[in-house]
PDB file of C-alpha atoms and ligand atoms in Angstrom:
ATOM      1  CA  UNK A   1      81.475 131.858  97.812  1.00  0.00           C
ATOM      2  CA  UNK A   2      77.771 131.529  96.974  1.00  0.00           C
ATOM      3  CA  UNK A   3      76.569 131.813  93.662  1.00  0.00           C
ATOM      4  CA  UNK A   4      73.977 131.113  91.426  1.00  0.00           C
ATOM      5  CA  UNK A   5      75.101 126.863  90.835  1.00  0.00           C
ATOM      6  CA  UNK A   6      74.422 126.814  94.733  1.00  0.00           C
ATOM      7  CA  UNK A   7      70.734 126.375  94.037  1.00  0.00           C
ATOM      8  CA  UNK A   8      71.399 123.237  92.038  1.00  0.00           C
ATOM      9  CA  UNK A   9      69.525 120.024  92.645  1.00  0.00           C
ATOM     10  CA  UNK A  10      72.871 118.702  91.875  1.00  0.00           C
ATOM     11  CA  UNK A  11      75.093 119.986  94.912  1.00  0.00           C
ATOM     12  CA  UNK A  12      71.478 120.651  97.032  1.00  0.00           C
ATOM     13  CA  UNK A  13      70.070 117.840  98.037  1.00  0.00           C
ATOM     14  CA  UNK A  14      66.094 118.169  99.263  1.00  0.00           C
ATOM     15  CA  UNK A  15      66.577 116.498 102.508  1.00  0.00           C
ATOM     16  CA  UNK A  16      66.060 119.197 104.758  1.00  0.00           C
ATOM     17  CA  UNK A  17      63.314 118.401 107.461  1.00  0.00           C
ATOM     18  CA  UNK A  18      63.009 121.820 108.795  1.00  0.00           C
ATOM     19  CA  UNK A  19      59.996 123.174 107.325  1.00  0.00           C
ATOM     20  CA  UNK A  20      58.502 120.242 108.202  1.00  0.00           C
ATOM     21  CA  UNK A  21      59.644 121.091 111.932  1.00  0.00           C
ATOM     22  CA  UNK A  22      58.128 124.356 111.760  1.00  0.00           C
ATOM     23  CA  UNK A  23      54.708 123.445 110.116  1.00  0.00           C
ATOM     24  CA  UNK A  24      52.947 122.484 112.730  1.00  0.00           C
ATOM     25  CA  UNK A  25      53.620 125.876 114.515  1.00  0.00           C
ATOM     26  CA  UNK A  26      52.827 128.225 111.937  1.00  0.00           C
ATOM     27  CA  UNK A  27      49.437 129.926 111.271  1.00  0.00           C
ATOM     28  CA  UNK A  28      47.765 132.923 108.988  1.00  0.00           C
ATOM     29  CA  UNK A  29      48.295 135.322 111.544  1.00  0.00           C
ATOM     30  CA  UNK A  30      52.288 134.814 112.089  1.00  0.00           C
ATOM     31  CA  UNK A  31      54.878 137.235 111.011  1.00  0.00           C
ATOM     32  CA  UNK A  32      57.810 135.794 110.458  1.00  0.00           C
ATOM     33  CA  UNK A  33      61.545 136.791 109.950  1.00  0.00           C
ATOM     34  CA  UNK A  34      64.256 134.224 108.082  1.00  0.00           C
ATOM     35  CA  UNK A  35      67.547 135.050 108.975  1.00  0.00           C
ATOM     36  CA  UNK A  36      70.301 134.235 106.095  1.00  0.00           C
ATOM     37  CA  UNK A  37      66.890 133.097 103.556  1.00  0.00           C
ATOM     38  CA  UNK A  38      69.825 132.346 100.816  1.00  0.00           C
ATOM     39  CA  UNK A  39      67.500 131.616  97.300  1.00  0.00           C
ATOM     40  CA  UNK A  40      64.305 131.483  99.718  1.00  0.00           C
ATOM     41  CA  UNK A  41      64.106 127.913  99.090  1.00  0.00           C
ATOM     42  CA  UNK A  42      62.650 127.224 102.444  1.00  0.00           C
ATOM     43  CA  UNK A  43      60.673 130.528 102.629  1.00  0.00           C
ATOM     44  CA  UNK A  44      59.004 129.631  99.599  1.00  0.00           C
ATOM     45  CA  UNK A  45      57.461 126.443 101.324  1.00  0.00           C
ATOM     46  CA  UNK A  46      56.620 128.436 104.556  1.00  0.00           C
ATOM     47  CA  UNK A  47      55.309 131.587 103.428  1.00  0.00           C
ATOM     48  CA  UNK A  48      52.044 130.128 102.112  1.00  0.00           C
ATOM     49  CA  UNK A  49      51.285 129.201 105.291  1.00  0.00           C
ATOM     50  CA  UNK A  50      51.595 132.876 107.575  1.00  0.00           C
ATOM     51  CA  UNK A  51      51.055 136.211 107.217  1.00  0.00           C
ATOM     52  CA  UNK A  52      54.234 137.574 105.693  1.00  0.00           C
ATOM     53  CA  UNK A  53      57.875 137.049 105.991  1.00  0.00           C
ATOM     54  CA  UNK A  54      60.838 139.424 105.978  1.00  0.00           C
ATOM     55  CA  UNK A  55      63.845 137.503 104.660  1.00  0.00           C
ATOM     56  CA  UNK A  56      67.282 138.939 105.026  1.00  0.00           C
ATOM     57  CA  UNK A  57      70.397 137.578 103.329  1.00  0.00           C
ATOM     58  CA  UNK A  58      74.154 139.462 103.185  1.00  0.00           C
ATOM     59  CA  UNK A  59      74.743 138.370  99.546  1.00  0.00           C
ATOM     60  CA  UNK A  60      73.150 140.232  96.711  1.00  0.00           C
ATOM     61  CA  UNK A  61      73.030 137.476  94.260  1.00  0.00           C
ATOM     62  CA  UNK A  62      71.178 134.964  96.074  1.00  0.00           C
ATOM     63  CA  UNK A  63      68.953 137.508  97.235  1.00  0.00           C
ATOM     64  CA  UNK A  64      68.221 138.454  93.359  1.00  0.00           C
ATOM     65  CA  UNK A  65      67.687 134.680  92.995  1.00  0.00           C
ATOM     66  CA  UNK A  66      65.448 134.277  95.771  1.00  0.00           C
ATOM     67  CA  UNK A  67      63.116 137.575  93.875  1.00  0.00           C
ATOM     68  CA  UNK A  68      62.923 135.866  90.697  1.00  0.00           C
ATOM     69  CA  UNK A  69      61.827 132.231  92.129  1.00  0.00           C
ATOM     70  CA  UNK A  70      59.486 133.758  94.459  1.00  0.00           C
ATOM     71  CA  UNK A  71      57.907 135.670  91.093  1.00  0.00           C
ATOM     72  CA  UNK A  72      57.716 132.584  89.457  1.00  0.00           C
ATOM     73  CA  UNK A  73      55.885 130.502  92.554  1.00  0.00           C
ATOM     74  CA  UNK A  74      53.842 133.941  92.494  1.00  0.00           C
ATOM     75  CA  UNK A  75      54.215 134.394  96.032  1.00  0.00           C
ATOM     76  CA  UNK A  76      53.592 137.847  97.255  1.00  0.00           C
ATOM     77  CA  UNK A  77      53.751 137.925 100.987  1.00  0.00           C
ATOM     78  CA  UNK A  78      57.824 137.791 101.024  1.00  0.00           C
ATOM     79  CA  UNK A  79      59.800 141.106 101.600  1.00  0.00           C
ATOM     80  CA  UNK A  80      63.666 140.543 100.644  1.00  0.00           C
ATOM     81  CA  UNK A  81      66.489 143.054 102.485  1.00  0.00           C
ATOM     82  CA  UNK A  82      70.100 143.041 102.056  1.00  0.00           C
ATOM     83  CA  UNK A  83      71.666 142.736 105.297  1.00  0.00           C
ATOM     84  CA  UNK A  84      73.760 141.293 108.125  1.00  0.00           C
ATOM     85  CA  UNK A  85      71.735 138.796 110.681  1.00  0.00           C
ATOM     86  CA  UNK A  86      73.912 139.894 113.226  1.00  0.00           C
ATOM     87  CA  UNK A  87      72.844 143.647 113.071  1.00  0.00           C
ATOM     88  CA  UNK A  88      69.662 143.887 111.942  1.00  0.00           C
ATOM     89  CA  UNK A  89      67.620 146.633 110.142  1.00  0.00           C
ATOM     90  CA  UNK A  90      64.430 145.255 111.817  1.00  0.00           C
ATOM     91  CA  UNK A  91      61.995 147.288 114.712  1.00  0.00           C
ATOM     92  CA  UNK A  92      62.276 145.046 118.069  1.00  0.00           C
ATOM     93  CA  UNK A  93      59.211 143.068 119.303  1.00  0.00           C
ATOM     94  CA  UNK A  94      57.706 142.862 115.614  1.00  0.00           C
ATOM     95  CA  UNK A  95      58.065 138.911 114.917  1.00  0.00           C
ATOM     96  CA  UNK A  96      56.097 135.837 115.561  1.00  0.00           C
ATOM     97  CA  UNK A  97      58.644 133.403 114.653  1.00  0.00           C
ATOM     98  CA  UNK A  98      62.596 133.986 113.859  1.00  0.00           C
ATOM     99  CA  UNK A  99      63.977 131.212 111.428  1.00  0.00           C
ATOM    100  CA  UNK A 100      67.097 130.458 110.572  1.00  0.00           C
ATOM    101  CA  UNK A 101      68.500 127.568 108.294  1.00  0.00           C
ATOM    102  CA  UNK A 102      72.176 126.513 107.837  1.00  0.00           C
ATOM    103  CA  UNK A 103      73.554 130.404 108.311  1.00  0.00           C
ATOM    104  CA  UNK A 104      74.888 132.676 110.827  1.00  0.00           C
ATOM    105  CA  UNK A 105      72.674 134.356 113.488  1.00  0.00           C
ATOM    106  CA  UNK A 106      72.757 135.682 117.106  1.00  0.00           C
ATOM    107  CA  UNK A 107      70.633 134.695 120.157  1.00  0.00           C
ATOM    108  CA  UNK A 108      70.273 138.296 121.387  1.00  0.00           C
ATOM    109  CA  UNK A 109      69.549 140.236 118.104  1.00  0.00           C
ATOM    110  CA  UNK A 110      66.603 137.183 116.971  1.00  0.00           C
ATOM    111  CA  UNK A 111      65.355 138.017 120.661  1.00  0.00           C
ATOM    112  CA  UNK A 112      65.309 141.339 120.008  1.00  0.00           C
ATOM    113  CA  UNK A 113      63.224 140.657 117.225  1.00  0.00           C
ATOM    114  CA  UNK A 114      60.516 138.456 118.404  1.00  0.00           C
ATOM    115  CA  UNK A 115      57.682 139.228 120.336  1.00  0.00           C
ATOM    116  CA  UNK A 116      57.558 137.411 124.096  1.00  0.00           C
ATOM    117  CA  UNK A 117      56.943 133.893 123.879  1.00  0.00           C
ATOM    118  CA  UNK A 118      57.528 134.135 119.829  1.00  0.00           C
ATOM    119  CA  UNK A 119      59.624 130.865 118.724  1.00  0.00           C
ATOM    120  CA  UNK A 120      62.839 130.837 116.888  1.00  0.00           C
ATOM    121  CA  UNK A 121      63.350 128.160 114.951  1.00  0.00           C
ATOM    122  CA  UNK A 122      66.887 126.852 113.990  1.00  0.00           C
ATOM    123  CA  UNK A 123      68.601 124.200 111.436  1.00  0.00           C
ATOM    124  CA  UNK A 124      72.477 124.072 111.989  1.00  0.00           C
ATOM    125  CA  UNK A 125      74.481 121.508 111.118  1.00  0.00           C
ATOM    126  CA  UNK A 126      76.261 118.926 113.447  1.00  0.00           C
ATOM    127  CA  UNK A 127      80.336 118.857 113.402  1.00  0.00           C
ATOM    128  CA  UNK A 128      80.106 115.414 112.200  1.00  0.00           C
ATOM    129  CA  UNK A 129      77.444 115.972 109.145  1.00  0.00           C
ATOM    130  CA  UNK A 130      79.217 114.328 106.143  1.00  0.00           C
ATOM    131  CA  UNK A 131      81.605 113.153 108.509  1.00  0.00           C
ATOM    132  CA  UNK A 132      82.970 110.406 105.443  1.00  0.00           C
ATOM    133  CA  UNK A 133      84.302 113.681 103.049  1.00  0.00           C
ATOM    134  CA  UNK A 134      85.856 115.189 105.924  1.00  0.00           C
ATOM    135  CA  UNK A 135      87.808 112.263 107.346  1.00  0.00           C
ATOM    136  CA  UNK A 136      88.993 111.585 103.812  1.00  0.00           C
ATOM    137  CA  UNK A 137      90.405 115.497 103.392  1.00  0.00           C
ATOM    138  CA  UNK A 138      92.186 115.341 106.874  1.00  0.00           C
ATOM    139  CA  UNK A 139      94.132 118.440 108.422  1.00  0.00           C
ATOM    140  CA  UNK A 140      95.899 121.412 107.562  1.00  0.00           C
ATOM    141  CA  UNK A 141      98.107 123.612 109.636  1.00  0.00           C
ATOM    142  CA  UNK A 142      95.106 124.467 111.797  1.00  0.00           C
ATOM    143  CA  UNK A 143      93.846 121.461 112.517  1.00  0.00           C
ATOM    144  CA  UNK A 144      90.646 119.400 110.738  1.00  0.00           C
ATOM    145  CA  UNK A 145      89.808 120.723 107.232  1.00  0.00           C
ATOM    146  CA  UNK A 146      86.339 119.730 108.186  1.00  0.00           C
ATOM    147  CA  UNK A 147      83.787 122.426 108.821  1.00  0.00           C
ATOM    148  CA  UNK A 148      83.300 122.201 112.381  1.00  0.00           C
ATOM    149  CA  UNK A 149      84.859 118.972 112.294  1.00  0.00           C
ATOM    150  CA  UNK A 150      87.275 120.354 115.221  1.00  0.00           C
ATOM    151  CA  UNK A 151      84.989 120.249 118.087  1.00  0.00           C
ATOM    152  CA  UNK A 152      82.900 117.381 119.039  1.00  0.00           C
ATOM    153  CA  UNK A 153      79.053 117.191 118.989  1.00  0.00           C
ATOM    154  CA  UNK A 154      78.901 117.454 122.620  1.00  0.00           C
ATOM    155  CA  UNK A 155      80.829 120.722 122.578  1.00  0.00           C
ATOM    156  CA  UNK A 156      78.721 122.359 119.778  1.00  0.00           C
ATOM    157  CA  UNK A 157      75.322 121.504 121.591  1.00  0.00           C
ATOM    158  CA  UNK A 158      77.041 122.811 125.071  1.00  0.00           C
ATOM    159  CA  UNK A 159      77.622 126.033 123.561  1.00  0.00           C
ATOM    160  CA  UNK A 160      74.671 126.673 121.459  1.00  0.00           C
ATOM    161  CA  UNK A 161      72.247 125.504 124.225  1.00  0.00           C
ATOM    162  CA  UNK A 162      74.146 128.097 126.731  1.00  0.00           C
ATOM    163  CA  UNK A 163      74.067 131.160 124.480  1.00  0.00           C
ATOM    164  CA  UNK A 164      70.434 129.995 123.536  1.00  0.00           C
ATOM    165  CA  UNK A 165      69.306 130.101 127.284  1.00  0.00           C
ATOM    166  CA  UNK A 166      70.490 133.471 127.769  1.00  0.00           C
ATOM    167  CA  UNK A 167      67.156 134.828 125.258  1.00  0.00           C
ATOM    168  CA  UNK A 168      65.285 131.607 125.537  1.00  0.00           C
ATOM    169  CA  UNK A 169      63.476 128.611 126.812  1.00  0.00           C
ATOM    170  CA  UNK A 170      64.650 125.739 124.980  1.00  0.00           C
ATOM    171  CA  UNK A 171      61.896 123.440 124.025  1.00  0.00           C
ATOM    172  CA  UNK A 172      62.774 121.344 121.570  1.00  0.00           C
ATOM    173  CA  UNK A 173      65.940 119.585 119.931  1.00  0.00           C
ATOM    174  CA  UNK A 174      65.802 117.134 117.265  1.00  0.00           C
ATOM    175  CA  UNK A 175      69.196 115.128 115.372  1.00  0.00           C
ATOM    176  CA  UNK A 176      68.345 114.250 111.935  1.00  0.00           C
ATOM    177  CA  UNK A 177      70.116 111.754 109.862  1.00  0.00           C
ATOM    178  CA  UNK A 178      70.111 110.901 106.166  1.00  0.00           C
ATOM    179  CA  UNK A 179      71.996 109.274 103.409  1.00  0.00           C
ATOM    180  CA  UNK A 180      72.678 111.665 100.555  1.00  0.00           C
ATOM    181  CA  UNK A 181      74.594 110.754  97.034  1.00  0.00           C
ATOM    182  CA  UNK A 182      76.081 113.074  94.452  1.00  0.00           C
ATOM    183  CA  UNK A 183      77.326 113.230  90.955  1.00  0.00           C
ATOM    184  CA  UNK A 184      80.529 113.893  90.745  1.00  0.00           C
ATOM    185  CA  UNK A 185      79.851 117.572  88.853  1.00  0.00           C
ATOM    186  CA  UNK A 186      77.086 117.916  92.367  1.00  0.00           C
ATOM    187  CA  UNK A 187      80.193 116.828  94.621  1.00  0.00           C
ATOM    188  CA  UNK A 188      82.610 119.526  93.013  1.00  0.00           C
ATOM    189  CA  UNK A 189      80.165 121.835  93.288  1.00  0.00           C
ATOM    190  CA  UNK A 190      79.877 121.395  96.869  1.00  0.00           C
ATOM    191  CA  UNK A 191      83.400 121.722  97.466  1.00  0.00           C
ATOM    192  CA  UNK A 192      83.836 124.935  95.646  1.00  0.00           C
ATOM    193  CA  UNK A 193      80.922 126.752  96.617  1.00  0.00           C
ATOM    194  CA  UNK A 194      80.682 126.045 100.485  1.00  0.00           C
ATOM    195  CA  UNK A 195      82.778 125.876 102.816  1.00  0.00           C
ATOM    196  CA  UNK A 196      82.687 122.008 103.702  1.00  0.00           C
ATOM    197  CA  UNK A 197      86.653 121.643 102.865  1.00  0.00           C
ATOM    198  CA  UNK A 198      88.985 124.288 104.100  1.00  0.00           C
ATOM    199  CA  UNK A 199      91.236 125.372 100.823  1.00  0.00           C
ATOM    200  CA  UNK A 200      89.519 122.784  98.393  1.00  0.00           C
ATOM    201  CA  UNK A 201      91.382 122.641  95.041  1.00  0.00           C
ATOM    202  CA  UNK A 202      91.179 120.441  92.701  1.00  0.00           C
ATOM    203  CA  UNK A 203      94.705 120.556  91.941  1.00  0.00           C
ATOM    204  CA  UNK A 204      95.831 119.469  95.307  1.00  0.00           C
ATOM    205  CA  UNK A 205      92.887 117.634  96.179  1.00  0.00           C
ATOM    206  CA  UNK A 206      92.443 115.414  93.201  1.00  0.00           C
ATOM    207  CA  UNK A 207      93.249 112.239  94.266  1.00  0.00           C
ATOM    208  CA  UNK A 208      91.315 112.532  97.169  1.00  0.00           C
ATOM    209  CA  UNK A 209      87.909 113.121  95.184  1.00  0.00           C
ATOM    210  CA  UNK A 210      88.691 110.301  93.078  1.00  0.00           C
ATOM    211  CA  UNK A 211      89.364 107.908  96.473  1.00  0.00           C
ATOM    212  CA  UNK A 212      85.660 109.012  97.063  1.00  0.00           C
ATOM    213  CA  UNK A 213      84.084 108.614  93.696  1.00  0.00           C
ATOM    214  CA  UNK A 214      82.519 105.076  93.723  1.00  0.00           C
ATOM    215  CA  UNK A 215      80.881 104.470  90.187  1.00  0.00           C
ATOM    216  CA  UNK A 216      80.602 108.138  89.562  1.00  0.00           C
ATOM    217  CA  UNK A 217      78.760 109.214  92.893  1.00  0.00           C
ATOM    218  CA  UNK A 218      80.086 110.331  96.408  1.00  0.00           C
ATOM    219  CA  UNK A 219      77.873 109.105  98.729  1.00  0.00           C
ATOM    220  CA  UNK A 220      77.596 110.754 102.683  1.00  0.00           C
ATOM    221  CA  UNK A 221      75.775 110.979 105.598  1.00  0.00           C
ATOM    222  CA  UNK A 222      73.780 114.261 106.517  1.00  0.00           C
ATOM    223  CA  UNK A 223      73.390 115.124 109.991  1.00  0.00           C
ATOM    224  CA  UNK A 224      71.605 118.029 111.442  1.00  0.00           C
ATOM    225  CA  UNK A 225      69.976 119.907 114.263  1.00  0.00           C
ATOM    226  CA  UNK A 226      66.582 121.298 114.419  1.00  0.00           C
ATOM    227  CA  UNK A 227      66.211 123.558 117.282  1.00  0.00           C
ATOM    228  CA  UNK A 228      62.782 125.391 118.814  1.00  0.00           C
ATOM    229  CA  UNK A 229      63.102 127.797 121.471  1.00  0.00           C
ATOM    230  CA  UNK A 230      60.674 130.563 122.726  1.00  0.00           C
ATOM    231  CA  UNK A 231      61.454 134.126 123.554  1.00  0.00           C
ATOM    232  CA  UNK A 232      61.511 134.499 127.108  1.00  0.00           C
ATOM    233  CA  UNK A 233      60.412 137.175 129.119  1.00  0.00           C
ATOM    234  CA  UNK A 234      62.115 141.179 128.462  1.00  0.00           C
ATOM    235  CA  UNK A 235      64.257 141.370 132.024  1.00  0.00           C
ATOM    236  CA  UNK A 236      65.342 145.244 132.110  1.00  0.00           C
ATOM    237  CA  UNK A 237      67.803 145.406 134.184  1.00  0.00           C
TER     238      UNK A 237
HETATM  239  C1  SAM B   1      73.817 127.716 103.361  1.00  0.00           C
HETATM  240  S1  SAM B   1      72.912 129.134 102.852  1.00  0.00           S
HETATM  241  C2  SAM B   1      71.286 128.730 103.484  1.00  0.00           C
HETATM  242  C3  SAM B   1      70.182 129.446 102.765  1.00  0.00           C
HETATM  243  C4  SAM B   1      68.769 129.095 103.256  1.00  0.00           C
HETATM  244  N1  SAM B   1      68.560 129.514 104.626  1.00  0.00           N
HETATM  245  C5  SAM B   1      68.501 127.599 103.119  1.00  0.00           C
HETATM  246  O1  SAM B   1      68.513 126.899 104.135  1.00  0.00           O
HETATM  247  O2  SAM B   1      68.294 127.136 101.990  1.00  0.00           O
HETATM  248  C6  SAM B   1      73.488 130.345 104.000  1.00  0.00           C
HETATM  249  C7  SAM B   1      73.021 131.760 103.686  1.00  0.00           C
HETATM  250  O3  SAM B   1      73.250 132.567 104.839  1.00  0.00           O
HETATM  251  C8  SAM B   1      73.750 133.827 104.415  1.00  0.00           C
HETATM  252  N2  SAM B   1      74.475 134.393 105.553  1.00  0.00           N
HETATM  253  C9  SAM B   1      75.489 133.835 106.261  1.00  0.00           C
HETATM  254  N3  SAM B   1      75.872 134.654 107.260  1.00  0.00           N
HETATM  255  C10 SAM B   1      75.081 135.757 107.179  1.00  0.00           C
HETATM  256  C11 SAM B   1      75.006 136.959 107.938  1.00  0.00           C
HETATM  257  N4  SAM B   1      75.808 137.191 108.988  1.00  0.00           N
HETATM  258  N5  SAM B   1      74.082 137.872 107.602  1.00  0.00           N
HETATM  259  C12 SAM B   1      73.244 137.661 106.535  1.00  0.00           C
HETATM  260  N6  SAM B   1      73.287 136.543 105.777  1.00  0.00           N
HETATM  261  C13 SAM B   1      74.186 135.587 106.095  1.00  0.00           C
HETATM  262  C14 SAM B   1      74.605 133.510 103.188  1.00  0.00           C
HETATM  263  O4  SAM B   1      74.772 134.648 102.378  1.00  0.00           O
HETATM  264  C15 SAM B   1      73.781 132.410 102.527  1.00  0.00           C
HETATM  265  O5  SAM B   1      72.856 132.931 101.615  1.00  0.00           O
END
């Protein structure tokens, strides 16, 4: 699904706040683990600022991408490992900080891998973020063809809060909000290479992108969450 056009300025717009978010509690002496570091894009712009990172991704390519960008920003401080967030290869207790941006991850396994009172640090994406493309691609015989457009926002922050608290103190939880606009070669790109639109193809779908195309852009609102948590006490039981 991923692949090298992913990185594009075109389809990947800059506006992520997140390493802003995390700035102010980083320092030279953190270790930190990314979770699901894609091309490192957001490693990159933390990793001058601690001690080293270990970034883990499940997909080869963009983990080949993320070597060759980190060469050329001659940053040294980065390991990269092929791997599943949900499983892994890392000792327990190591980490000062756990981030994870738009991916896939577990409370219990980043627990596992921070140190007491380390933070974890997440960016996930609210059921309504580009709520205007998903309204206009409706349902399919499973309901919304949305990503997570078939739960409300209430629902999603009841559930992640819950299976946060089991690992964590929840300390902070920002909404961000931004208008974004694409070409329409960046908009294509988004609908082929994530998976925004259940079953996008341009075939059936045609019309629709055209509905959205106002003088050659496709312009949406972007609306995320920025979470910070800290690792609670280890309770044996
Ligand atoms: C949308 S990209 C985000 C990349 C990067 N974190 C960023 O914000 O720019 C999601 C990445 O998470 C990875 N990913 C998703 N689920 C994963 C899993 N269970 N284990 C490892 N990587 C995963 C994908 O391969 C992809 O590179």
């Amino acid at each position: 699904m991923y692949d090298k056009k992913y990185d594009e300025r075109s389809i990947r717009s800059e506006n992520s706040d997140f390493v802003e978010f995390m700035l102010p509690h980083l320092g030279k002496e953190k270790r930190v683990v990314d979770l699901g570091c894609g091309t490192c894009r957001k490693v990159a712009k933390i990793a001058p600022y601690v001690d080293s990172v270990d970034a883990l991704d499940r997909n080869e390519r963009m983990l080949a991408q993320a070597a060759d960008s980190l060469a050329e920003k001659k940053i040294d401080n980065v390991r990269l490992f092929l791997g599943d967030n949900f499983n892994t290869p890392f000792v327990s207790n190591t980490y000062d900080v756990c981030s994870t941006a738009l991916s896939t991850w577990s409370p219990a396994e980043a627990r596992r891998l921070l140190k007491t009172g380390g933070t974890f640090f997440i960016e996930t994406l609210c059921p309504d973020d580009k709520f205007e493309i998903k309204k206009a691609f409706g349902q399919d015989d499973l309901g919304e063809r949305g990503y997570l457009f078939g739960q409300t926002c209430e629902e999603r922050v009841y559930y992640l809060r819950t299976a946060l608290e089991a690992f964590f103190e929840v300390e902070e939880w920002l909404f961000t909000e931004r208008q974004t606009e694409l070409t329409e070669e960046g908009f294509l790109g988004l609908l082929e290479l994530t998976p925004t639109i259940r079953g996008f193809s341009l075939e059936k779908d045609g019309d629709i992108v055209k509905r959205l195309l106002v003088d050659g852009k496709v312009r949406f609102t972007e609306k995320r969450m920025m979470i910070r948590a800290t690792a609670s006490r280890f309770k044996p039981s």
